[in-house]
Coordinates of C-alpha atoms in Angstrom, one line a residue:
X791 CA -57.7 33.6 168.9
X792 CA -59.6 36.1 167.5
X793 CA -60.0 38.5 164.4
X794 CA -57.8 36.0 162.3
X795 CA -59.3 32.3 161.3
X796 CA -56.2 31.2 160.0
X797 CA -54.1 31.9 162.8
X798 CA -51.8 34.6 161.5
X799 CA -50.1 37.7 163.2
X800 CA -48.5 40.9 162.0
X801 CA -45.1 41.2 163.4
X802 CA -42.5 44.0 162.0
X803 CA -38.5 43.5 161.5
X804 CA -35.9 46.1 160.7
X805 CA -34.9 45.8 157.0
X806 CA -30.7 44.5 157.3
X807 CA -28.3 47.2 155.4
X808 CA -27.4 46.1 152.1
X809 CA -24.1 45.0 151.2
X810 CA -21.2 46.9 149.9
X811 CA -20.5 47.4 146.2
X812 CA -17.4 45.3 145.2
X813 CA -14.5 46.8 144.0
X814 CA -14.2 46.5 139.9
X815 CA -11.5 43.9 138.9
X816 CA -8.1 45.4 138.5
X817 CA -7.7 45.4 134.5
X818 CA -6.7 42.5 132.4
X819 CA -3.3 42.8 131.7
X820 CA -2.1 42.9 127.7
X821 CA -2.6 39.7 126.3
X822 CA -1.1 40.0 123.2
X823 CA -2.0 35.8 121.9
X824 CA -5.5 37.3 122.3
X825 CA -5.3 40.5 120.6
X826 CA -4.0 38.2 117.7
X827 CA -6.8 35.7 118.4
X828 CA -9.6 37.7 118.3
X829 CA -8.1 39.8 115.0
X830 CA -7.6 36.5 113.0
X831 CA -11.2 35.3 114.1
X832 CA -12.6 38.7 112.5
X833 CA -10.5 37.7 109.4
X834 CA -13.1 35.2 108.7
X835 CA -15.5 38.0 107.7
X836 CA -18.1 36.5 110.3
X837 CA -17.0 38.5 113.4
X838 CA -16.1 35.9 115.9
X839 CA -13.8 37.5 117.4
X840 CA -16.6 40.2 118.3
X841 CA -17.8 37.2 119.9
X842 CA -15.1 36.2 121.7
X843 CA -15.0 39.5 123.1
X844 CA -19.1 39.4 123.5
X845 CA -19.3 42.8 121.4
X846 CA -22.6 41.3 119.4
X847 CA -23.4 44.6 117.5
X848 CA -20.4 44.6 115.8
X849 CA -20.4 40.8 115.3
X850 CA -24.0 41.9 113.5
X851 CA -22.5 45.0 111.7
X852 CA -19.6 41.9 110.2
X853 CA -22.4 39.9 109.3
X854 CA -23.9 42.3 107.9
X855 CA -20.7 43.4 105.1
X856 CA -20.1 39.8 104.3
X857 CA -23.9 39.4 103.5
X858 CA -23.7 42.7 101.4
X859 CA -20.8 41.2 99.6
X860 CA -22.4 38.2 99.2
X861 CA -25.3 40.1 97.4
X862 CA -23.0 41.5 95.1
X863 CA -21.1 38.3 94.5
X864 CA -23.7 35.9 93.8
X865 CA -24.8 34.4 91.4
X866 CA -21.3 33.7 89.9
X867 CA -20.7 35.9 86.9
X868 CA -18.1 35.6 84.3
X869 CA -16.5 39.2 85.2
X870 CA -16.1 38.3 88.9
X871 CA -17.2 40.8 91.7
X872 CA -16.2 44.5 90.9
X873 CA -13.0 46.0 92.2
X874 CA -14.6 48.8 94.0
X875 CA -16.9 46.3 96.4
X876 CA -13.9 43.7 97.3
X877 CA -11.8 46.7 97.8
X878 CA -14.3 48.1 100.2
X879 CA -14.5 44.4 102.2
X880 CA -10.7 44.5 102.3
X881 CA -10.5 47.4 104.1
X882 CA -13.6 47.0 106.1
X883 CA -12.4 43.3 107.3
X884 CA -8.4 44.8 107.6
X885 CA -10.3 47.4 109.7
X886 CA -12.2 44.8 111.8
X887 CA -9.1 42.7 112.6
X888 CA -7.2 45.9 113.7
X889 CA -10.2 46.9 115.9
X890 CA -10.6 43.8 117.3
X891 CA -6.9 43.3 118.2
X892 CA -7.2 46.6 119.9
X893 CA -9.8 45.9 121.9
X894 CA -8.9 42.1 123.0
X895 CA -5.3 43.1 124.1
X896 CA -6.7 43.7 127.8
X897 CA -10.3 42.5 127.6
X898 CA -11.5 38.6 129.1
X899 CA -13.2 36.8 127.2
X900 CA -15.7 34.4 129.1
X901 CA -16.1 32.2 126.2
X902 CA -12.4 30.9 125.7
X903 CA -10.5 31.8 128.1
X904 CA -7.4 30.3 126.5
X905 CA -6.2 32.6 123.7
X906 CA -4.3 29.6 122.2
X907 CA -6.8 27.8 121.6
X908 CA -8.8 30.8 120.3
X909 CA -6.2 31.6 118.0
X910 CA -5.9 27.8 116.8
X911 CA -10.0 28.4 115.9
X912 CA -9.1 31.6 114.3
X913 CA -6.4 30.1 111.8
X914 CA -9.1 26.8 111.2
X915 CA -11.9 29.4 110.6
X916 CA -9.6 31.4 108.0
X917 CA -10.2 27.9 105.8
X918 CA -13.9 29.7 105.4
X919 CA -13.1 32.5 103.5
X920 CA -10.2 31.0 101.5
X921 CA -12.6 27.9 100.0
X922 CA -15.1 30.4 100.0
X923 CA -13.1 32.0 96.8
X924 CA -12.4 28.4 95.5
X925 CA -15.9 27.6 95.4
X926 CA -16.5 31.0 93.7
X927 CA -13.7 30.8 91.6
X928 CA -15.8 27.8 90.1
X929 CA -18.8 29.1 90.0
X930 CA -17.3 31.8 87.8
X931 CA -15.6 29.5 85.9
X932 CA -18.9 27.5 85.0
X933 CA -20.5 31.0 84.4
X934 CA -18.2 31.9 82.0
X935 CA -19.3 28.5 80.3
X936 CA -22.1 29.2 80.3
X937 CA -21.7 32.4 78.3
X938 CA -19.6 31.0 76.0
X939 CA -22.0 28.1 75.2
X940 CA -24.5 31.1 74.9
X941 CA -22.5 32.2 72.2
X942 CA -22.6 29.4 70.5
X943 CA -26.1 28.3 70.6
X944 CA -26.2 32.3 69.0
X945 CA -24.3 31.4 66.4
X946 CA -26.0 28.8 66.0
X947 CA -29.1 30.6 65.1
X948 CA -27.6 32.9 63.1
X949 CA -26.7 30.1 60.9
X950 CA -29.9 28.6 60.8
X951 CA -31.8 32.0 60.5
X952 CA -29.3 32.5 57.4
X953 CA -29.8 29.2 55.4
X954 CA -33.9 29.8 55.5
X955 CA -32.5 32.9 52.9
X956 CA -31.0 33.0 49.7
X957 CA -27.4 33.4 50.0
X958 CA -27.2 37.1 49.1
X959 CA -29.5 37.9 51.9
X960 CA -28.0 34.8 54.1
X961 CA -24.2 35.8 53.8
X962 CA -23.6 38.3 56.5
X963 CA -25.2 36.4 59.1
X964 CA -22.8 33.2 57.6
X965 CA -19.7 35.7 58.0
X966 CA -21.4 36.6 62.1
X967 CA -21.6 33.2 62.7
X968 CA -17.8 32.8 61.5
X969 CA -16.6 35.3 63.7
X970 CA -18.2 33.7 67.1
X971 CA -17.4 30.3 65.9
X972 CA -13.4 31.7 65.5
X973 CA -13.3 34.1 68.9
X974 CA -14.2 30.5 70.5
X975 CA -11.7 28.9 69.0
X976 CA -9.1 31.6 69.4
X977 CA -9.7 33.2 72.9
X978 CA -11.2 30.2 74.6
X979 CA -9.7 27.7 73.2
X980 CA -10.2 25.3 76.0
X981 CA -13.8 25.7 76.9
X982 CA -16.8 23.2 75.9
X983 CA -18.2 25.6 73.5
X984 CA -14.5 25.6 71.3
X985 CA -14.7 22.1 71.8
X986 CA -17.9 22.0 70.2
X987 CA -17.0 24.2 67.0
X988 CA -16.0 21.6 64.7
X989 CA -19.0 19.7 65.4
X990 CA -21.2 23.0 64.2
X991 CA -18.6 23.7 61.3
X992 CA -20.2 20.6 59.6
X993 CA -23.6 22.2 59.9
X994 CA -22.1 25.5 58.9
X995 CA -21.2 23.7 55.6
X996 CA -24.5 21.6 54.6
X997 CA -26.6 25.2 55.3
X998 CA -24.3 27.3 53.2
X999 CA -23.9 24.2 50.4
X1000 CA -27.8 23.6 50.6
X1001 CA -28.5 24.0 47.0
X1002 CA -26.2 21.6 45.8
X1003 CA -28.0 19.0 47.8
X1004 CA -31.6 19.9 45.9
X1005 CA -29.3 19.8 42.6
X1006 CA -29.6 23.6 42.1
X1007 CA -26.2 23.9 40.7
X1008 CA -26.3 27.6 39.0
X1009 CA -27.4 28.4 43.0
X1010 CA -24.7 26.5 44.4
X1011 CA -22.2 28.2 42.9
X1012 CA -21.9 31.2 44.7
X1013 CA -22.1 29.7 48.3
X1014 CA -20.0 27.2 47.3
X1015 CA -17.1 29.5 46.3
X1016 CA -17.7 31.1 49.7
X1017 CA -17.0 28.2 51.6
X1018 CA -13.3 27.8 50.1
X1019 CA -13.0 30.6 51.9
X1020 CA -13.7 29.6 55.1
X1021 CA -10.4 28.3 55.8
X1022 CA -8.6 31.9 55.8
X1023 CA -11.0 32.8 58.1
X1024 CA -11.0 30.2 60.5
X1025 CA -7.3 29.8 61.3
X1026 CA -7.8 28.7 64.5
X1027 CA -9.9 25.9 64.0
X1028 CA -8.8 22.2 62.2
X1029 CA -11.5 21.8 60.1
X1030 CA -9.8 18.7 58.8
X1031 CA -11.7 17.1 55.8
X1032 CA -13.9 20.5 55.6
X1033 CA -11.4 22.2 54.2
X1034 CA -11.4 20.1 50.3
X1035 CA -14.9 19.9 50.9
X1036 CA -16.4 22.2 48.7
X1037 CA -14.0 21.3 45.7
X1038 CA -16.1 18.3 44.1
X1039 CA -19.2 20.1 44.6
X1040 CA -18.0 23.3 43.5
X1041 CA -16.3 21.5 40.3
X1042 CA -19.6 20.1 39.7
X1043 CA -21.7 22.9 40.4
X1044 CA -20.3 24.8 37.4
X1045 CA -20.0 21.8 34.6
X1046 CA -23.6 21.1 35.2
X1047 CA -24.7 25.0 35.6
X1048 CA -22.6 25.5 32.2
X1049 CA -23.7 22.8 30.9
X1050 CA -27.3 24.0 30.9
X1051 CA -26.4 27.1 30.3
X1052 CA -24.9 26.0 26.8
X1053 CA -27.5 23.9 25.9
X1054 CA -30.3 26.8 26.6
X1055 CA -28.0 29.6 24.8
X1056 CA -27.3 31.4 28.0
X1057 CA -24.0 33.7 27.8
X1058 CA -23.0 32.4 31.6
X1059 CA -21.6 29.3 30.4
X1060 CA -18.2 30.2 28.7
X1061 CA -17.5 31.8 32.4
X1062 CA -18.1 29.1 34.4
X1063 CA -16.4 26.6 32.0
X1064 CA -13.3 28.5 32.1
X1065 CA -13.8 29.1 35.7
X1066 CA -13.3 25.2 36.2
X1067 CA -11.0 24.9 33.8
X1068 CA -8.9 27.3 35.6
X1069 CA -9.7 26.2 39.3
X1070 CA -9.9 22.5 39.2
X1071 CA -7.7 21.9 35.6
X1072 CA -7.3 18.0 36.7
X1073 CA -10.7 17.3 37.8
X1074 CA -13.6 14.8 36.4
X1075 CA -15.6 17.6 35.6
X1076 CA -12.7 19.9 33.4
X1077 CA -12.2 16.8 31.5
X1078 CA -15.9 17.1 30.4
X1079 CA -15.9 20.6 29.1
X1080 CA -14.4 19.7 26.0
X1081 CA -16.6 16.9 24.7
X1082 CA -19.5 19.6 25.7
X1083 CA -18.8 21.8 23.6
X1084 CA -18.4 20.2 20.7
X1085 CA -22.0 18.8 20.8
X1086 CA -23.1 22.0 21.1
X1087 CA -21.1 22.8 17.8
X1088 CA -22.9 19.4 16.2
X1089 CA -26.5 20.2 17.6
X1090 CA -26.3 23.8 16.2
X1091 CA -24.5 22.6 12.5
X1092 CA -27.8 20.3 12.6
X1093 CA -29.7 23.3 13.0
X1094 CA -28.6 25.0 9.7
X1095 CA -30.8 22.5 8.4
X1096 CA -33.9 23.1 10.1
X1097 CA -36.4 26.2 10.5
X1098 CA -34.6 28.3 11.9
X1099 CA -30.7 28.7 10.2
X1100 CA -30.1 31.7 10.8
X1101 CA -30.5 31.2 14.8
X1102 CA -28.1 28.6 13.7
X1103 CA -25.9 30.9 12.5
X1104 CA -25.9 33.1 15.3
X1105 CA -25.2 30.5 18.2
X1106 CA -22.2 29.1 16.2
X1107 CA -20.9 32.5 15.5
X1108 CA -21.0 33.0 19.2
X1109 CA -20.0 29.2 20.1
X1110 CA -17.2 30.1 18.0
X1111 CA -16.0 33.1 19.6
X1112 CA -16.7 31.8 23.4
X1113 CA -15.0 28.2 22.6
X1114 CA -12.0 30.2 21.7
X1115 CA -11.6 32.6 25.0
X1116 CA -12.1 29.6 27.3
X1117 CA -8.7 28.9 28.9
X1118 CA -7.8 25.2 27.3
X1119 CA -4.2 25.4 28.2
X1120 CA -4.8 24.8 31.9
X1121 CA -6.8 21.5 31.5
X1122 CA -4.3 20.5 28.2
X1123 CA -7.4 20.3 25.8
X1124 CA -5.9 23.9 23.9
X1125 CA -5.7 22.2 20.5
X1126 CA -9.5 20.4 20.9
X1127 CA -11.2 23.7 21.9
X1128 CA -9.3 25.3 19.2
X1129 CA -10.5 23.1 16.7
X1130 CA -14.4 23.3 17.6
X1131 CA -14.1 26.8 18.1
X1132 CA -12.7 27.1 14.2
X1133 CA -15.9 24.2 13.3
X1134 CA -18.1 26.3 14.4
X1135 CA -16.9 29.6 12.7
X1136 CA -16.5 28.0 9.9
X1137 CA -20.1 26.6 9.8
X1138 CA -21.2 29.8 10.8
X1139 CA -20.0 31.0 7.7
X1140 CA -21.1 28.7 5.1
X1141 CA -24.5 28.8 7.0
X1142 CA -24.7 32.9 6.3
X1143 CA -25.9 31.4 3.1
X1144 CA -28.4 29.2 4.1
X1145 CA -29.9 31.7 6.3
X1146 CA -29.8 34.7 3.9
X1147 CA -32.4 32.2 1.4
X1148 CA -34.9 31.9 4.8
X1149 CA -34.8 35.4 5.4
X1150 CA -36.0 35.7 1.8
X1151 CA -38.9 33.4 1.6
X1152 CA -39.8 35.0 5.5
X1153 CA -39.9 38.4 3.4
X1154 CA -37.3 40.1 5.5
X1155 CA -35.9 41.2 2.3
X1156 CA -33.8 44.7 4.5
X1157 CA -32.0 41.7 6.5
X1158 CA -31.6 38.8 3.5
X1159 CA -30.0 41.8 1.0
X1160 CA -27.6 42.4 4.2
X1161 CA -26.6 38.7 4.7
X1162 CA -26.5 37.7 1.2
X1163 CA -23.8 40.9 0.7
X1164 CA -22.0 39.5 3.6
X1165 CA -22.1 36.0 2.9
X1166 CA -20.6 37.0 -1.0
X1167 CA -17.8 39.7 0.2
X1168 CA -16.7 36.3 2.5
X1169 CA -16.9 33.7 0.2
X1170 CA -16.8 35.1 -3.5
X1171 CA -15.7 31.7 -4.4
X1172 CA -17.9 29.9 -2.8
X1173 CA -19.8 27.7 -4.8
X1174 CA -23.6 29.6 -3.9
X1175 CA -21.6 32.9 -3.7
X1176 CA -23.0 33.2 -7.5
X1177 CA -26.7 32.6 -6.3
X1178 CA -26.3 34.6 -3.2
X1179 CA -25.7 37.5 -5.2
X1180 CA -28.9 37.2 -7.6
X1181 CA -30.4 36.7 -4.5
X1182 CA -29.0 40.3 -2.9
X1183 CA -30.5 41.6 -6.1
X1184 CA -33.8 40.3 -5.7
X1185 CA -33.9 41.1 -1.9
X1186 CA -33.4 44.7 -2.5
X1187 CA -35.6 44.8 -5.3
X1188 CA -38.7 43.1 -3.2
X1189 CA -37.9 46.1 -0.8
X1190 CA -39.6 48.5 -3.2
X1191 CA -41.6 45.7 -5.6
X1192 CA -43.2 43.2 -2.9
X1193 CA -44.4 41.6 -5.7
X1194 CA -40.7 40.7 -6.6
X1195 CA -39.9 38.7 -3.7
X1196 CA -42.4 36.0 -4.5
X1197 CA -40.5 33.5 -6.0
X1198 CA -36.5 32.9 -4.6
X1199 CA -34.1 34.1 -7.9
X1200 CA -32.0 31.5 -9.4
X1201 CA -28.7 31.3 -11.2
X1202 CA -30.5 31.3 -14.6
X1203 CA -29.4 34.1 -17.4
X1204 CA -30.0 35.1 -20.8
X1205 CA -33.3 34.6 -22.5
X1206 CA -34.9 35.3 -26.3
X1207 CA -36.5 38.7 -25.9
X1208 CA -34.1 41.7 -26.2
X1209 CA -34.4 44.7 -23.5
X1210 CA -32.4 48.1 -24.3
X1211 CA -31.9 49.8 -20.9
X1212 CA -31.6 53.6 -21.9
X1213 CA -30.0 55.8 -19.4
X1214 CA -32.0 59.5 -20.3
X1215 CA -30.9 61.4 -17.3
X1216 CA -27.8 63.3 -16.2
X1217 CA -27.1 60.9 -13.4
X1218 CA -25.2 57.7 -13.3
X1219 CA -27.9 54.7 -12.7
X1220 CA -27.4 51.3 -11.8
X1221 CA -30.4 49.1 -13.2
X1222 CA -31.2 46.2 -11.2
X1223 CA -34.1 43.1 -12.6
X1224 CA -35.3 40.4 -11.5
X1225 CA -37.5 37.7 -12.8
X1226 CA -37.4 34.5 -14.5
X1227 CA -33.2 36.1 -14.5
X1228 CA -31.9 38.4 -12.0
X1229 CA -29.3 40.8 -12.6
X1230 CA -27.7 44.3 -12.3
X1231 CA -25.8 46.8 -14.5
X1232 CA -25.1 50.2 -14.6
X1233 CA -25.2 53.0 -16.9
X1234 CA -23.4 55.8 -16.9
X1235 CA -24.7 59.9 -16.9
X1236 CA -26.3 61.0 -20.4
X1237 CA -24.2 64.8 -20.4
X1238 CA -26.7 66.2 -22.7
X1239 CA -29.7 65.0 -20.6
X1240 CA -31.5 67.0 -17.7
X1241 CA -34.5 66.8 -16.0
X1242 CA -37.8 67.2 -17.2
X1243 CA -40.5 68.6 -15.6
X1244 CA -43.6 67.2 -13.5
X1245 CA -46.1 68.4 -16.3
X1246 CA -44.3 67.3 -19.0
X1247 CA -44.4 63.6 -17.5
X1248 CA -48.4 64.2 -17.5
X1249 CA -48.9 64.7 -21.4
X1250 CA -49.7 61.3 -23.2
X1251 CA -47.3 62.0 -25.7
X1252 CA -44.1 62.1 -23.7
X1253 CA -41.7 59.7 -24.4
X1254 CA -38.3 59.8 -22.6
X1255 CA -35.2 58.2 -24.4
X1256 CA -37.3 59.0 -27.8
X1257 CA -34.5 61.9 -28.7
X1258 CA -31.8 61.6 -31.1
X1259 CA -29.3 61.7 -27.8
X1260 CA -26.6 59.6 -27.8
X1261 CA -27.9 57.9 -24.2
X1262 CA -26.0 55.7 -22.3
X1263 CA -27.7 52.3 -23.3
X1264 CA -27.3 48.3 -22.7
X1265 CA -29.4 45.7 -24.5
X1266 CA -30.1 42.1 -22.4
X1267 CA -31.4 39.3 -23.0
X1268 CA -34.5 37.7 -20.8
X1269 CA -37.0 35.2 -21.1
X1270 CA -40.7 36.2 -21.2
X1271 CA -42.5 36.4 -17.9
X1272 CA -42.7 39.5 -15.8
X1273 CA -39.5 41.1 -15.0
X1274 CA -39.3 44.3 -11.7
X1275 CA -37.0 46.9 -12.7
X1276 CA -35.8 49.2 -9.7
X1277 CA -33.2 52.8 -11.1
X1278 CA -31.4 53.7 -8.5
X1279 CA -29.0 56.6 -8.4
X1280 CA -25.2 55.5 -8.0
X1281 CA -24.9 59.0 -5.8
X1282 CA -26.6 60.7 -3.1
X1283 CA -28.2 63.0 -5.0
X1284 CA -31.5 61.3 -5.7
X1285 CA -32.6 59.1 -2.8
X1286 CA -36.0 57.2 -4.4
X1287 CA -35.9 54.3 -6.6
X1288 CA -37.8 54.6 -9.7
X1289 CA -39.5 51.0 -10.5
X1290 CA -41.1 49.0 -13.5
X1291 CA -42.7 46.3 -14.0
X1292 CA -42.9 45.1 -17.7
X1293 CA -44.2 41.9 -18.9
X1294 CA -42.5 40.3 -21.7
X1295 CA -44.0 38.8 -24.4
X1296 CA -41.9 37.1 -27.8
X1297 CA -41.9 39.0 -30.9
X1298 CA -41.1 42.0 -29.5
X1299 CA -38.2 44.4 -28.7
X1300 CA -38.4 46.4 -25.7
X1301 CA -36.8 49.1 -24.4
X1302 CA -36.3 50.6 -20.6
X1303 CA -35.5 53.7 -20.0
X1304 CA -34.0 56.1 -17.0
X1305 CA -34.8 59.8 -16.6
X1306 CA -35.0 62.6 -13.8
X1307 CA -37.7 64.7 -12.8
X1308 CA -36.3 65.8 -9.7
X1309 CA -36.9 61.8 -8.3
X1310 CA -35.8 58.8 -10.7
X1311 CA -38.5 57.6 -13.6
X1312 CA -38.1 55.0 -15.9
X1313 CA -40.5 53.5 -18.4
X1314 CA -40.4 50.6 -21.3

């Protein structure tokens, strides 16, 4: 052997001709339990009954639309998938179950090859789909839930945001909160979050009522009032004991609030007692008014006797008028308000007095003339109602003399030196004194007087009421001391007092006398 170490030799062979195509399988005839099979499998929105028939791409292009849907679907939302998109997977899977039955009427299928039993797989497999929507319809049920419990916890913070304000700035969030807490109640009523609204209508009240817990009553009015109001808006919801639970407090609320306001001279309180009065007639708190009110009649008839009467005066005159408007029928205390309100009017009155004598000695003679007038044209039998007059006299006297208004005039009259008050000018006068004796009288026109003139009042010599003029004239009797004239014209016509001050001495006669230089004058 040569040329080869292994021994091997090249040998050619004719290649053998190659076989003869088969002929293609007659056609499947229709199989119409397959055609159904393969249609009900592509109900299940996963093309199997592509893969019965071994068509993967449009297994894939199934897959691919339920995947799409379940992009759109998920997470579980409270509205549910949109029309439009389940629409669209309808057709697409009514689509996919026609095509399918189309095509498997005369196509094998090497996977099953009984359609029976492909159909039985198709029905079982529909089971996907149908607790697919179960399982969705509670995930949108829990997301819907959820929302609603979202709503609350909103709420919620609107009621807390609201009680960290006053209640003015604080109530429309309160009337928000309301409105979610009532659309739970109403529309849901069967969801965890309307279970829950009770529960938060107890917070809802201790926020909105938090001022009567720090004993800011005047405060707690207001919110208070709101709350018995809560029921009309809250039909929906039992808010059981909540509903009487703002009376008390309320009925409290405005007793103590009045109560201060009464006591500090505020003009609130005659609302807010008839307010209760009115509201809560048979409560703990109405039954309190009257007793109230008539220590506030007592403190300020005290007060007559202190330093300041005529502030005395004043509250009673308005205790008097406010006790009187309060509604006493309701609470069957009429009669007991009637009578303080006519206690303290009538104190009022016979404190006019008392107060006219502090204005005096104040020096607000204007304002002691005024009350003294008063106090006499309302009680001119009045045992002061002499005094009070001499006192009027003085008052407006010290208006022009100062000097006058030292020492308070008494009911004192008469005295040992003789005054003739001599009327030499054409207009009626009224002569007014005071002194160690106050008093007043008038004189009427001298018709042969007139006026003298400025320069003629200058020369030493002139001496008005020295004529032989029949002048209007009055003699009075006063003790010696110094006694302030005022002349004041009884008509329009001369505005400015004329004044006088004489001093009186025994053992002489004196004379005063009136006259016109275009103003009043007078002399003695």
């Amino acid at each position: 052997m040569s040329g080869d170490p292994y021994g091997m030799q090249n040998h050619s062979y004719p290649m053998p001709p190659m076989p003869a195509a088969p002929p293609p399988a007659p056609p499947s005839p229709p199989d119409g339990a397959r055609a159904v099979a393969v249609a009900v499998l592509n109900l299940s929105g996963l093309g199997l009954g592509y893969a019965l028939l071994r068509r993967w791409v449009l297994m894939l292009l199934c897959w691919t639309a339920t995947a799409v849907l379940l992009l759109v679907a998920l997470p579980a939302e409270p509205d549910g998938v949109p029309v439009a998109a389940l629409l669209l997977y309808a057709v697409f899977l009514t689509g996919a179950a026609a095509h399918g039955a189309s095509v498997g009427l005369r196509s094998r299928t090497a996977v099953l090859q009984r359609a029976p039993l492909a159909l039985l797989l198709g029905l079982v497999l529909l089971a996907v789909p149908a607790g697919g929507v179960v399982l969705y319809d509670d995930a949108r049920d829990e997301a819907t839930e959820q929302m609603l419990l979202d709503r609350l916890d909103e709420a919620d913070e609107l009621v807390t945001a609201s009680g960290k304000k006053d209640f003015s700035g604080g109530k429309a969030g309160y009337r928000e909160a309301l409105k979610a807490y009532e659309a739970l109640r109403s529309d849901h009523p069967d969801s965890r979050a309307a279970e829950r609204v009770p529960t938060r209508m107890k917070t809802f009240y201790t926020t909105v009522a938090a001022p009567y817990e720090d004993a800011d009553y005047c405060t707690a009015v207001a919110p208070l009032t709101y709350l018995r109001t809560v029921p009309e808006e809250m039909p929906s919801t039992d808010l059981g004991t909540l509903e009487k639970w703002p009376d008390d407090r309320l009925a409290t609320s405005l007793y103590e609030c009045a109560s201060r306001g009464l006591a500090s001279d505020q003009s609130t309180w005659a609302a807010q007692f008839g307010e209760l009065l009115t509201t809560f007639p048979d409560s703990d708190q109405a039954a309190k008014v009257q007793p109230a009110v008539a220590a506030a009649v007592t403190r300020e008839v005290k007060g007559l006797s202190g330093a300041e009467p005529c502030t005395a005066v004043e509250r009673l005159n308005d205790l008097g008028s406010r006790i009187a408007d309060l509604p006493g029928d309701e609470a069957g205390i009429e009669a007991a308000l009637t009578a303080d309100a006519g206690r303290a009017t009538s104190s009022a009155d016979t404190g006019t007095y008392t107060c006219g004598v502090d204005q005096y000695r104040d020096g607000d003679f204007e304002a002691a003339q005024t009350t003294m007038n008063e106090y006499v044209s309302a009680h001119g039998t009045a045992k002061n109602a002499a005094r009070a007059k001499k006192i009027a006299i003085g008052a407006e006297i010290a208006q022009t003399l100062p000097a006058a208004g030292k020492t308070l005039p008494t009911t004192r009259s008469g005295g040992s030196i003789s005054v003739t008050v001599k009327n030499d000018s054409p207009d009626e006068v009224t002569v007014l004194y005071t002194g160690p004796v106050t008093g007043s009288l008038t004189l009427k026109g001298c018709g042969s007087c007139k006026a003298y003139s400025v320069s003629s009042t200058l020369n030493p010599s002139f001496e008005p009421c020295s004529g032989s003029k029949n002048y209007p004239q009055r003699t009075i009797s006063l003790p010696p001391g110094t006694t302030y004239f005022v002349h004041k014209s009884t008509s329009d016509s001369i505005s400015t007092p004329a004044t006088d001050t004489a001093k009186l001495e025994p053992g002489y006669i004196y004379t005063e006398c009136a006259y016109t230089t275009g103003t009043l004058g007078s002399g003695i």
